[in-house]
Coordinates of C-alpha atoms and ligand atoms in Angstrom, one line a residue:
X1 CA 37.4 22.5 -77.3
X2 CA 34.5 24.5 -76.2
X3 CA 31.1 22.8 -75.7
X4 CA 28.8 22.8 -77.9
X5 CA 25.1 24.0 -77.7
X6 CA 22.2 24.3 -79.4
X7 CA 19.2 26.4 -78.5
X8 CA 15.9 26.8 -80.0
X9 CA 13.8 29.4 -80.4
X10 CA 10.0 29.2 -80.5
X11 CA 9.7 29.5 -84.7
X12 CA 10.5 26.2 -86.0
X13 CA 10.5 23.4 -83.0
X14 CA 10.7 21.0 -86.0
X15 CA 14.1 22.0 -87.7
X16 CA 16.0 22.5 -84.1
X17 CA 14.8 18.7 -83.4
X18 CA 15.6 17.5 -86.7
X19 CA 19.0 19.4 -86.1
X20 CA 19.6 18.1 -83.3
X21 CA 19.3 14.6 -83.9
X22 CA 22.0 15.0 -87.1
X23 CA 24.5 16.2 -84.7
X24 CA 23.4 14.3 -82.2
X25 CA 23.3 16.5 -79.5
X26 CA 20.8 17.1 -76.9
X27 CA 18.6 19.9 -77.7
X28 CA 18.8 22.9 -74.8
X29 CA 15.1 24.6 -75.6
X30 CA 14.4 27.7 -73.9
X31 CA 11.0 28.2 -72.2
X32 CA 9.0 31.0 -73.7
X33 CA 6.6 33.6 -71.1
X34 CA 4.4 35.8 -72.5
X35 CA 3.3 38.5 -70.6
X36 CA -0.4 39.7 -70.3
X37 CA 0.8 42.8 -72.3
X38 CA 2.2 40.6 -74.9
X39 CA 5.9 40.9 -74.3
X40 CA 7.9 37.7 -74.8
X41 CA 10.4 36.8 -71.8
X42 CA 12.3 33.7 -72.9
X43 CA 14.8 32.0 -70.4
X44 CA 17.4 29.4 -71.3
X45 CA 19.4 26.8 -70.0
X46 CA 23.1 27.3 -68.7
X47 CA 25.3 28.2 -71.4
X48 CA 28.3 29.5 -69.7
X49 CA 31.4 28.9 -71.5
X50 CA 29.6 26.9 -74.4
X51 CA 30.1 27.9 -78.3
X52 CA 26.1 28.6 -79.1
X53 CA 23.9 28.3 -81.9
X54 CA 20.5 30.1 -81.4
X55 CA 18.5 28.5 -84.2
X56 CA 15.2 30.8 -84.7
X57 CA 13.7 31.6 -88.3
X58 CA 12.2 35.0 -88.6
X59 CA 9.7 34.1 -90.3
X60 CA 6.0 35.2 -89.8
X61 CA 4.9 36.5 -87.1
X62 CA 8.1 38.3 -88.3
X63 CA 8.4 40.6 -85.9
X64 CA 7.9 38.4 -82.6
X65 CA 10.5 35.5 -83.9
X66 CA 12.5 38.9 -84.5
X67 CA 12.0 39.8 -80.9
X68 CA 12.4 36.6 -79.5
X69 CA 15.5 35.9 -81.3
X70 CA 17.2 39.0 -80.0
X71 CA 16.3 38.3 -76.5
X72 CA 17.7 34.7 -77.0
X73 CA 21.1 36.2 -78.0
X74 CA 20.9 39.1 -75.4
X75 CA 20.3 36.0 -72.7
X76 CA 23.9 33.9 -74.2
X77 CA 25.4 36.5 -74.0
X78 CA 24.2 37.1 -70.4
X79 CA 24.8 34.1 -69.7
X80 CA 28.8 34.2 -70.6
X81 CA 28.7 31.8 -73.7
X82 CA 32.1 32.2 -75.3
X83 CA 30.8 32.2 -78.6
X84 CA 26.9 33.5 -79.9
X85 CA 26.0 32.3 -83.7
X86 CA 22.2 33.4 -84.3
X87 CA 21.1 30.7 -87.0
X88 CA 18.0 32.5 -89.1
X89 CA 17.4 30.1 -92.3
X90 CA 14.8 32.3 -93.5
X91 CA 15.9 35.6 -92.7
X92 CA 13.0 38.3 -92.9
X93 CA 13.4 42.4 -93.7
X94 CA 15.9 40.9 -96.2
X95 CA 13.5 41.9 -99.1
X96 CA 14.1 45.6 -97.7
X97 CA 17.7 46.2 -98.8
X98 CA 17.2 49.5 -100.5
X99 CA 14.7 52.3 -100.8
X100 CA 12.4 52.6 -103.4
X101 CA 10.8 56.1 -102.7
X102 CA 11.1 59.0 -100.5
X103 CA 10.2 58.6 -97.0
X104 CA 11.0 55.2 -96.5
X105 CA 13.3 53.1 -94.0
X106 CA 16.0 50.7 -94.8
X107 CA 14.6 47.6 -92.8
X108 CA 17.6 45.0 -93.8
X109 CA 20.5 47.2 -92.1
X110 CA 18.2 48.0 -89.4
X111 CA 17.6 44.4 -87.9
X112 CA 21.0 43.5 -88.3
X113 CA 22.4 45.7 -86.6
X114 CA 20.0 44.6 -83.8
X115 CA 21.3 41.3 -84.4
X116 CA 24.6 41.9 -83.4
X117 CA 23.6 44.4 -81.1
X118 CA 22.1 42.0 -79.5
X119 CA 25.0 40.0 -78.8
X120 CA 25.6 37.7 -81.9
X121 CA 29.4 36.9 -82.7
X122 CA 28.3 35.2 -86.0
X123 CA 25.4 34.9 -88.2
X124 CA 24.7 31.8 -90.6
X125 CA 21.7 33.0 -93.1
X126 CA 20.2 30.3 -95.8
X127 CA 19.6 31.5 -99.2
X128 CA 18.8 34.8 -98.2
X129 CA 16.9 37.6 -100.5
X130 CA 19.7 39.7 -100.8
X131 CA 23.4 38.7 -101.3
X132 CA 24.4 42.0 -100.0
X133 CA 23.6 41.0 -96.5
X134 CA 26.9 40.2 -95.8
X135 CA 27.7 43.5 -96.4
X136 CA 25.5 45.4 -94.6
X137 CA 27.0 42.9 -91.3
X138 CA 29.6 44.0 -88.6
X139 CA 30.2 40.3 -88.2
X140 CA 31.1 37.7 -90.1
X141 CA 28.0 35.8 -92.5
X142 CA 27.8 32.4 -93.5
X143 CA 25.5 31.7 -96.6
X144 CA 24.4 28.0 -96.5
X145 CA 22.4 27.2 -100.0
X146 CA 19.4 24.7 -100.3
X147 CA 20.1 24.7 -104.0
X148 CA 21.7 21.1 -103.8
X149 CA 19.4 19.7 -101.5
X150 CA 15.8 20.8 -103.8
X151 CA 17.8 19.8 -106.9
X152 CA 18.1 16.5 -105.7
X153 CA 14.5 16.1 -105.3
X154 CA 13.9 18.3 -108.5
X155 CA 16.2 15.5 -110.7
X156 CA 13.3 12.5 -109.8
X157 CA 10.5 15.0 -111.1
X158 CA 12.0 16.7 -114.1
X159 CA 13.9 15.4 -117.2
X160 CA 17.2 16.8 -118.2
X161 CA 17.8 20.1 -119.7
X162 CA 14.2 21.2 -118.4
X163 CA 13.9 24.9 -118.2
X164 CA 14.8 26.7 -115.0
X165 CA 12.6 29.6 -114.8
X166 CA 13.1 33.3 -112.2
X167 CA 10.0 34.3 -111.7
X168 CA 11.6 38.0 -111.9
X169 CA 14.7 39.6 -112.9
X170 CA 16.0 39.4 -109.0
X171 CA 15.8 35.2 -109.2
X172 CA 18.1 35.0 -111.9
X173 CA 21.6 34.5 -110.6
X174 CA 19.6 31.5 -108.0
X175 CA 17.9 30.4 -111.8
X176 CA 21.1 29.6 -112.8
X177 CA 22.6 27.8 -110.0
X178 CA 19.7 25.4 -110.3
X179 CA 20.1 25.3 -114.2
X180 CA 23.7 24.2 -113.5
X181 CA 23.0 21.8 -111.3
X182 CA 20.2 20.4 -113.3
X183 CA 21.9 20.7 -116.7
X184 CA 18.9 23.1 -117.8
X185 CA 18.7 26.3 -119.4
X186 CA 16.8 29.5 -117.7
X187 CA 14.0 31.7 -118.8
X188 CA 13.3 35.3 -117.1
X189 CA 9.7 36.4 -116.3
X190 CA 9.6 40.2 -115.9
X191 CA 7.2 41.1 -113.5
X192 CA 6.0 44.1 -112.5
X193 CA 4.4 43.8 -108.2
X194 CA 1.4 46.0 -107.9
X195 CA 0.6 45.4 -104.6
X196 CA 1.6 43.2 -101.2
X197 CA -0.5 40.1 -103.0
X198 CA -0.5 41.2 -106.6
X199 CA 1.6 41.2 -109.1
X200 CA 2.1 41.2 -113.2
X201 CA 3.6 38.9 -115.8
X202 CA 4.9 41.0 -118.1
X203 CA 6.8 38.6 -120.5
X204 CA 9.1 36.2 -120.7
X205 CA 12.9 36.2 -121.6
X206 CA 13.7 33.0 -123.2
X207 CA 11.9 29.4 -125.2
X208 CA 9.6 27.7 -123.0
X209 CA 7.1 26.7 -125.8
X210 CA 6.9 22.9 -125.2
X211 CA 9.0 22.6 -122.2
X212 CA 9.7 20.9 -119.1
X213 CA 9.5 23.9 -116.3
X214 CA 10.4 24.7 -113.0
X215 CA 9.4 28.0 -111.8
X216 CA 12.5 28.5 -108.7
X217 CA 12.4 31.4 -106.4
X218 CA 14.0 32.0 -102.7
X219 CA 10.7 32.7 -101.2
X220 CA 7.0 31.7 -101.8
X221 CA 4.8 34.6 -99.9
X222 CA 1.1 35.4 -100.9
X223 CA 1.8 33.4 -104.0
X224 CA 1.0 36.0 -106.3
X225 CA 4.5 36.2 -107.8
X226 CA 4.3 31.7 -109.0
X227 CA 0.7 32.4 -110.5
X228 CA 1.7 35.5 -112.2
X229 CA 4.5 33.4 -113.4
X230 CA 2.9 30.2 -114.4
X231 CA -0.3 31.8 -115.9
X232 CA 2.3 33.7 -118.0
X233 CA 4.8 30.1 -119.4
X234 CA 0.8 28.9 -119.9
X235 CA -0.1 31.6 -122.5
X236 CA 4.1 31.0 -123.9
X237 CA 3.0 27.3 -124.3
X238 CA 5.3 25.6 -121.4
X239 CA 4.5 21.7 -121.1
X240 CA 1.2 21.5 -118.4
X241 CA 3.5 19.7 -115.9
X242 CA 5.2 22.8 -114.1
X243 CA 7.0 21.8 -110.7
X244 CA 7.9 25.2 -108.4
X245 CA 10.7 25.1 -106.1
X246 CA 11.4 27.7 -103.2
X247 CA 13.9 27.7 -100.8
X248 CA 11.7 29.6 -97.9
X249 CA 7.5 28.6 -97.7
X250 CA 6.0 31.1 -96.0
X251 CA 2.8 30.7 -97.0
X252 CA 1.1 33.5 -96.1
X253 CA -2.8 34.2 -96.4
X254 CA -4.5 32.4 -99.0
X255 CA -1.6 31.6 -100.6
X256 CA -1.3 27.8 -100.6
X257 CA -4.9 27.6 -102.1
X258 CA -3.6 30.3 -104.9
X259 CA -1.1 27.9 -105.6
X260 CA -3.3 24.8 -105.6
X261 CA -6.1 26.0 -108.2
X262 CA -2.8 26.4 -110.5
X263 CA -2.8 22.8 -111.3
X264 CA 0.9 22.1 -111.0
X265 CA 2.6 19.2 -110.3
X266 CA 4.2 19.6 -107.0
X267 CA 5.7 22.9 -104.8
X268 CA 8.7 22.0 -103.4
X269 CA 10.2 24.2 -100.4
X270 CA 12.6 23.7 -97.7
X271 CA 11.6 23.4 -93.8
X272 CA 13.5 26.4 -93.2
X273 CA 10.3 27.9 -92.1
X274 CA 7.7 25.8 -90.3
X275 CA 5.6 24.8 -93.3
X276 CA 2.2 24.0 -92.0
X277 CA 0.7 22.9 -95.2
X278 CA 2.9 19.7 -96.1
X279 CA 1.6 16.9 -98.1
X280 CA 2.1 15.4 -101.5
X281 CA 1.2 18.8 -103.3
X282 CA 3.3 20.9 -101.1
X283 CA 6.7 18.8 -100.1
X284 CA 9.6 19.9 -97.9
X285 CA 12.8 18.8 -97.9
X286 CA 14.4 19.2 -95.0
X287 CA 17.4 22.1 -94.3
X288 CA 18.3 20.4 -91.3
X289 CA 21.6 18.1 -92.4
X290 CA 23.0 21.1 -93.8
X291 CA 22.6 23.1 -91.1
X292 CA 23.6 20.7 -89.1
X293 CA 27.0 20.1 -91.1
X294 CA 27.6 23.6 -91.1
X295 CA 27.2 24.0 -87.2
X296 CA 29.8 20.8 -86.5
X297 CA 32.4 22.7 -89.2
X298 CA 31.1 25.7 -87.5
X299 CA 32.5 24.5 -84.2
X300 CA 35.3 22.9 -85.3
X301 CA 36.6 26.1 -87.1
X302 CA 36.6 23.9 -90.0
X303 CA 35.9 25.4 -93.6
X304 CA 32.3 25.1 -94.4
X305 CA 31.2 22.3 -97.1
X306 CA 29.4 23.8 -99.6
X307 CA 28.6 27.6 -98.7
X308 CA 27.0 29.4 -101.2
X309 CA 29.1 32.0 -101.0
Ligands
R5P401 C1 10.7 39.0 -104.2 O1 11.5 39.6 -105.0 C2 10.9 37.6 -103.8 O2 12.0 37.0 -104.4 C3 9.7 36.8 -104.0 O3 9.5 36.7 -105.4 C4 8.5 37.3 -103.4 O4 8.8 37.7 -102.1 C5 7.4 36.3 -103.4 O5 6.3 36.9 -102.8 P1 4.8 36.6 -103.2 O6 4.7 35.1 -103.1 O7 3.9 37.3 -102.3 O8 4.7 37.0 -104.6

């Protein structure tokens, strides 16, 4: 069998380790230049002949981890690895999977085709935006779900048949895969985004009125779409104890203090990205031993465990 390696880029150090250690394998880093014009010149270890897994999130700065990730593949490949697999947990431009007005580009198609490009033979994704990733993909896509992991968690803080909530009509098929797991039932906020950071409640699709919550969506951002959602289940009379759950924290401007003045119980999001703001408010459950089980089936050629797909 082909060696195996694992290689880090710069935009989670914390995952690749934690990775690492479950498949207990050494970690190969890469050293990271930067040039005084700001271009990135990474450089990694030998690879030659070795079935590789470039772990590197895209999350913000998207577009350098973007970068940086494609000259991490373009260097495997360089390098004569017999096998490139770019692991991106969070996976940005996915949110750009179709045009909304004239004029516009079509960012997810774009980077993937970059991606592979680039020199990726493979491309493992965690709860991405869009499920029709895979399609827009010239190589094969492995969907790994943090749905299991955050409902484990989610089970210590919330009684049964608690109400899973989408924060918007796109969150509704992940809703009901954490209904199912938690024995719950789901309620739909439709929400109408006004701007990058703001965004309306409209109203709400099903009983919340004295409820158990948990608001669920595959990415927390500025924040605006969880207030928009829990100010709205307030006003519908949901039970003052509202939990949030998130596969990807991102976190972005003020957004972790937006999410603190909202008096909830606990925000619960995966270290898929690398989630500055941990403590008891904000908790992360780590990705990392299903990643790390996916990359040992991965490698084996073994069917994955539990894909999401
Ligand atoms: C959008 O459809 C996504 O699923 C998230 O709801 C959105 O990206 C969250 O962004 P923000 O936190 O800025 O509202």
């Amino acid at each position: 069998m082909t060696v195996l390696r694992i290689v880090s880029g710069s935009a989670n150090p914390g995952l690749f380790s934690a990775i690492a250690n479950h498949l207990g394998v050494d970690s190969y880093g890469c050293s990271l230049e930067r040039f005084p014009d700001g271009e990135l010149h990474p450089t990694i270890e030998d690879v030659c002949g070795a079935d590789v897994y470039v772990i590197q999130p895209t999350s913000p700065p998207v577009n350098e981890h973007f970068v940086e990730l494609l000259l991490l593949l373009d260097a495997c490949r360089r390098s004569r690895a017999a096998r490139v697999t770019a692991v991106v947990p969070y996976f940005g431009y996915a949110r750009q999977d179709r045009r909304t007005g004239p004029g516009q580009a079509l960012g997810s198609p774009v980077v993937m085709d970059a991606i592979v490009a680039a020199g990726a033979d493979r491309l493992v994704v965690v709860d991405p935006h869009t499920p029709a990733l895979e399609a827009m993909c010239r190589i094969p896509v492995e969907t790994l779900s943090a749905v299991p992991a955050l409902c484990r968690e989610l089970a210590g803080d919330l009684p049964e048949g608690a109400v899973v909530v989408a924060p918007d009509l796109g969150a509704v098929k992940l809703a009901e895969r954490y209904a199912k797991a938690l024995h719950g039932s789901v309620a739909v906020v439709r929400k109408q985004r006004e701007s990058g950071s703001t965004v309306a409640a409209l109203d709400i699709a099903g009983d919340v009125s004295g409820r158990r919550v948990v608001v669920i969506d595959d990415m927390i951002t500025t924040g605006a779409t969880i207030e928009a959602a829990v100010e709205k289940l307030r006003a519908h009379g949901a039970a003052a104890d509202i939990v949030v759950a998130a596969t990807h924290g991102l976190f972005v401007h003020t957004a972790v203090n937006r999410l603190r003045k909202l008096d909830l119980r606990r925000v619960l999001v995966t270290d898929s990205t690398d989630v500055k703001a941990a403590d008891a408010f904000i908790r992360v459950s780590s990705i990392a031993p299903t990643i790390a089980d996916a990359i040992a089936r991965l490698h084996a050629d073994e069917p994955l465990d539990n894909p999401a797909v």
